[in-house]
CSV table of C-alpha atoms in Angstrom, one decimal:
chain,number,residue,atom,x,y,z
E,776,MET,CA,-65.2,5.3,23.5
E,777,GLN,CA,-66.1,2.3,21.4
E,778,THR,CA,-64.2,1.0,18.4
E,779,ARG,CA,-65.8,-1.0,15.6
E,780,ARG,CA,-64.6,-2.1,12.2
E,781,LEU,CA,-66.4,-0.4,9.2
E,782,PHE,CA,-67.7,-2.6,6.4
E,783,ALA,CA,-68.3,-2.3,2.7
E,784,ALA,CA,-69.0,1.4,2.7
E,785,SER,CA,-67.4,4.8,2.6
E,786,TYR,CA,-68.2,7.0,5.6
E,787,PHE,CA,-68.5,10.7,5.8
E,788,LEU,CA,-68.0,12.5,9.1
E,789,GLN,CA,-70.7,15.1,9.2
E,790,LYS,CA,-69.9,16.4,12.6
E,791,GLY,CA,-67.4,15.7,15.3
E,792,ILE,CA,-63.7,14.7,15.7
E,793,ALA,CA,-62.3,11.2,15.5
E,794,LYS,CA,-58.9,9.5,15.3
E,795,LEU,CA,-57.9,7.1,12.5
E,796,TYR,CA,-55.2,4.7,13.7
E,797,LEU,CA,-53.4,1.5,13.1
E,798,GLU,CA,-53.1,-1.1,15.9
E,799,HIS,CA,-50.0,-3.2,16.1
E,800,GLN,CA,-48.8,-5.4,19.0
E,801,GLY,CA,-50.7,-3.6,21.7
E,802,ARG,CA,-49.6,-0.1,20.5
E,803,ASN,CA,-51.4,2.3,18.3
E,804,LEU,CA,-50.2,4.8,15.6
E,805,ILE,CA,-52.6,7.6,15.1
E,806,LEU,CA,-52.5,8.4,11.4
E,807,ARG,CA,-54.9,11.3,11.2
E,808,LEU,CA,-57.5,13.2,13.1
E,809,LEU,CA,-60.7,13.6,11.2
E,810,SER,CA,-63.2,16.4,11.6
E,811,ASP,CA,-66.3,17.8,10.1
E,812,GLY,CA,-66.5,17.1,6.3
E,813,ASP,CA,-63.8,14.4,6.2
E,814,PHE,CA,-64.3,11.0,4.6
E,815,ILE,CA,-63.4,8.0,6.7
E,816,GLY,CA,-61.9,5.2,4.6
E,817,MET,CA,-61.6,7.2,1.4
E,818,PRO,CA,-58.2,5.9,0.5
E,819,LEU,CA,-59.5,2.3,0.4
E,820,VAL,CA,-63.0,2.6,-1.2
E,821,ASP,CA,-63.5,-0.8,-2.7
E,822,ALA,CA,-66.8,-2.7,-2.7
E,823,THR,CA,-64.9,-6.1,-2.8
E,824,LYS,CA,-63.2,-5.5,0.6
E,825,SER,CA,-65.0,-6.6,3.7
E,826,PHE,CA,-62.9,-4.5,6.2
E,827,PHE,CA,-60.5,-1.6,6.5
E,828,PRO,CA,-57.0,-2.2,7.8
E,829,TYR,CA,-57.3,0.6,10.4
E,830,SER,CA,-59.6,1.6,13.2
E,831,VAL,CA,-61.5,4.8,13.9
E,832,ALA,CA,-62.6,6.0,17.3
E,833,ALA,CA,-64.7,9.1,18.2
E,834,LEU,CA,-63.0,11.7,20.4
E,835,GLU,CA,-66.3,13.5,20.8
E,836,ASP,CA,-69.9,12.9,19.8
E,837,CYS,CA,-69.9,12.3,16.0
E,838,SER,CA,-72.5,12.2,13.3
E,839,VAL,CA,-71.5,9.8,10.4
E,840,LEU,CA,-73.2,9.2,7.1
E,841,ALA,CA,-72.6,5.7,5.6
E,842,ILE,CA,-72.4,5.5,1.8
E,843,ASN,CA,-72.8,2.0,0.3
E,844,ALA,CA,-69.5,1.2,-1.5
E,845,GLU,CA,-71.2,-0.3,-4.6
E,846,ASN,CA,-73.3,2.9,-5.0
E,847,PHE,CA,-70.3,5.0,-4.4
E,848,ASN,CA,-68.3,3.2,-7.0
E,849,LYS,CA,-71.2,3.4,-9.5
E,850,GLY,CA,-71.2,7.2,-8.9
E,851,LEU,CA,-67.5,7.3,-9.8
E,852,SER,CA,-68.1,5.6,-13.1
E,853,VAL,CA,-71.1,7.7,-14.1
E,854,ASP,CA,-70.3,11.3,-12.8
E,855,ASN,CA,-67.0,12.7,-14.0
E,856,GLN,CA,-67.1,15.7,-11.7
E,857,PHE,CA,-67.8,13.4,-8.7
E,858,ALA,CA,-64.9,11.2,-9.8
E,859,LYS,CA,-62.6,14.2,-10.1
E,860,SER,CA,-63.5,15.5,-6.7
E,861,ILE,CA,-62.8,12.0,-5.2
E,862,ILE,CA,-59.4,12.0,-6.9
E,863,GLU,CA,-58.6,15.4,-5.4
E,864,ILE,CA,-59.6,14.1,-2.0
E,865,GLN,CA,-57.4,11.0,-2.5
E,866,ASN,CA,-54.5,13.2,-3.5
E,867,TYR,CA,-55.0,15.3,-0.4
E,868,PHE,CA,-55.0,12.2,1.8
E,869,THR,CA,-51.8,10.9,0.1
E,870,ARG,CA,-50.0,14.2,0.7
E,871,VAL,CA,-51.1,14.3,4.3
E,872,TYR,CA,-49.9,10.8,4.9
E,873,PHE,CA,-46.6,11.5,3.3
E,874,GLU,CA,-46.1,14.6,5.5
E,875,ARG,CA,-47.0,12.5,8.6
E,876,PHE,CA,-44.5,9.8,7.6
E,877,ILE,CA,-41.8,12.4,7.1
E,878,SER,CA,-42.6,13.9,10.5
E,879,LEU,CA,-42.6,10.5,12.3
E,880,THR,CA,-39.4,9.2,10.7
E,881,GLN,CA,-37.3,12.2,10.0
E,882,LYS,CA,-38.0,14.8,12.6
E,883,GLN,CA,-36.8,15.2,16.2
E,884,LEU,CA,-39.3,14.9,19.1
E,885,HIS,CA,-39.8,18.7,19.6
E,886,CYS,CA,-40.5,19.2,15.9
E,887,ARG,CA,-43.1,16.3,15.9
E,888,ILE,CA,-45.0,17.9,18.8
E,889,ALA,CA,-44.9,21.2,17.0
E,890,ASP,CA,-46.4,19.5,13.9
E,891,VAL,CA,-49.1,18.0,16.1
E,892,ILE,CA,-50.0,21.3,17.8
E,893,LEU,CA,-50.1,23.1,14.4
E,894,HIS,CA,-52.3,20.3,12.9
E,895,LEU,CA,-54.7,20.5,15.8
E,896,ALA,CA,-54.9,24.3,15.6
E,897,ASN,CA,-55.1,24.6,11.8
E,898,ASP,CA,-56.7,21.5,10.5
E,899,VAL,CA,-58.9,20.2,13.3
E,900,HIS,CA,-60.0,23.1,15.5
E,901,GLY,CA,-59.5,26.1,13.2
E,902,GLY,CA,-58.0,28.4,15.8
E,903,ALA,CA,-55.0,29.0,18.1
E,904,SER,CA,-57.0,28.1,21.3
E,905,PHE,CA,-58.7,24.7,21.6
E,906,GLN,CA,-59.6,21.9,24.0
E,907,LEU,CA,-57.2,19.0,23.7
E,908,LEU,CA,-59.5,16.0,23.0
E,909,LEU,CA,-56.6,13.6,22.8
E,910,THR,CA,-55.4,11.9,25.9
E,911,ARG,CA,-51.7,12.3,26.8
E,912,LYS,CA,-51.3,8.7,25.6
E,913,ASP,CA,-53.0,9.6,22.3
E,914,LEU,CA,-50.7,12.6,21.9
E,915,GLY,CA,-47.7,10.3,22.2
E,916,GLU,CA,-49.2,7.9,19.7
E,917,PHE,CA,-50.0,10.7,17.3
E,918,SER,CA,-46.4,12.0,17.5
E,919,GLY,CA,-44.7,8.6,17.5
E,920,MET,CA,-43.1,8.9,20.9
E,921,SER,CA,-43.7,7.8,24.4
E,922,THR,CA,-46.4,9.4,26.5
E,923,GLU,CA,-43.7,10.6,28.9
E,924,SER,CA,-41.7,12.3,26.2
E,925,ALA,CA,-44.9,14.0,24.8
E,926,ILE,CA,-45.8,15.3,28.2
E,927,ARG,CA,-42.3,16.5,28.9
E,928,ILE,CA,-42.1,18.5,25.6
E,929,LEU,CA,-45.6,20.0,26.2
E,930,ARG,CA,-44.3,21.2,29.6
E,931,GLU,CA,-41.2,22.6,28.0
E,932,PHE,CA,-43.3,24.5,25.4
E,933,HIS,CA,-45.4,25.8,28.2
E,934,ASN,CA,-42.4,26.9,30.3
E,935,ASP,CA,-40.8,28.5,27.2
E,936,ARG,CA,-44.1,30.5,26.6
E,937,ILE,CA,-44.6,28.8,23.2
E,938,ILE,CA,-48.0,27.5,24.3
E,939,ASN,CA,-50.2,28.0,27.4
E,940,ILE,CA,-51.7,24.8,28.9
E,941,GLU,CA,-54.4,24.9,31.5
E,942,GLY,CA,-55.9,21.5,32.1
E,943,LYS,CA,-57.1,20.4,28.6
E,944,SER,CA,-57.0,23.9,27.1
E,945,ILE,CA,-54.2,24.8,24.8
E,946,GLU,CA,-53.5,28.3,23.5
E,947,ILE,CA,-50.7,28.9,21.0
E,948,LEU,CA,-48.7,31.9,22.1
E,949,SER,CA,-46.0,31.7,19.4
E,950,THR,CA,-47.1,30.3,16.1
E,951,ASP,CA,-43.8,31.5,14.5
E,952,VAL,CA,-41.7,29.3,16.9
E,953,LEU,CA,-43.9,26.3,16.3
E,954,LYS,CA,-43.6,26.8,12.5
E,955,LYS,CA,-39.8,27.2,12.8
E,956,LEU,CA,-39.6,24.0,14.8
E,957,SER,CA,-41.8,22.2,12.3
E,958,ASN,CA,-39.6,23.4,9.4
E,959,LEU,CA,-36.4,22.7,11.2
E,960,GLY,CA,-37.2,19.0,11.6
């Protein structure tokens, strides 16, 4: 897995799954998992910036389309429908990040893992059964806790028959319990 800074463009993830994260003092905070049809760098499209303040790493093979930032910004000023759709995407990203910050700062550990599992099932994989592409360390970074705590809670969810884990495969057995935990906070 190779990490590179992206320059003076907007990027569109045509196929694959990637993690968008911040690096700070040897630790990472995964902000979002990106999948087919997501823009990378959308919140910071600016032709005058030479870099993005975050990193992106592929979790599986990805196909990415680079869009020159100057051309992108020209499109915004010429095409009202295009500009409106970009504003809608920006609003979506803002809502997602606000929800992530609430989860990370206001919710207990079990509720954070429930949020992550629901996000993986609903927003990334589109189903209750999926292959976990995140490492256990990534799972901890995505939920804002230690790797050990994330593993312990996954094991508890498995033992309580909320999820079934076999190797890297996860199957949600009780979506209702995960939703209750997520809402409970």
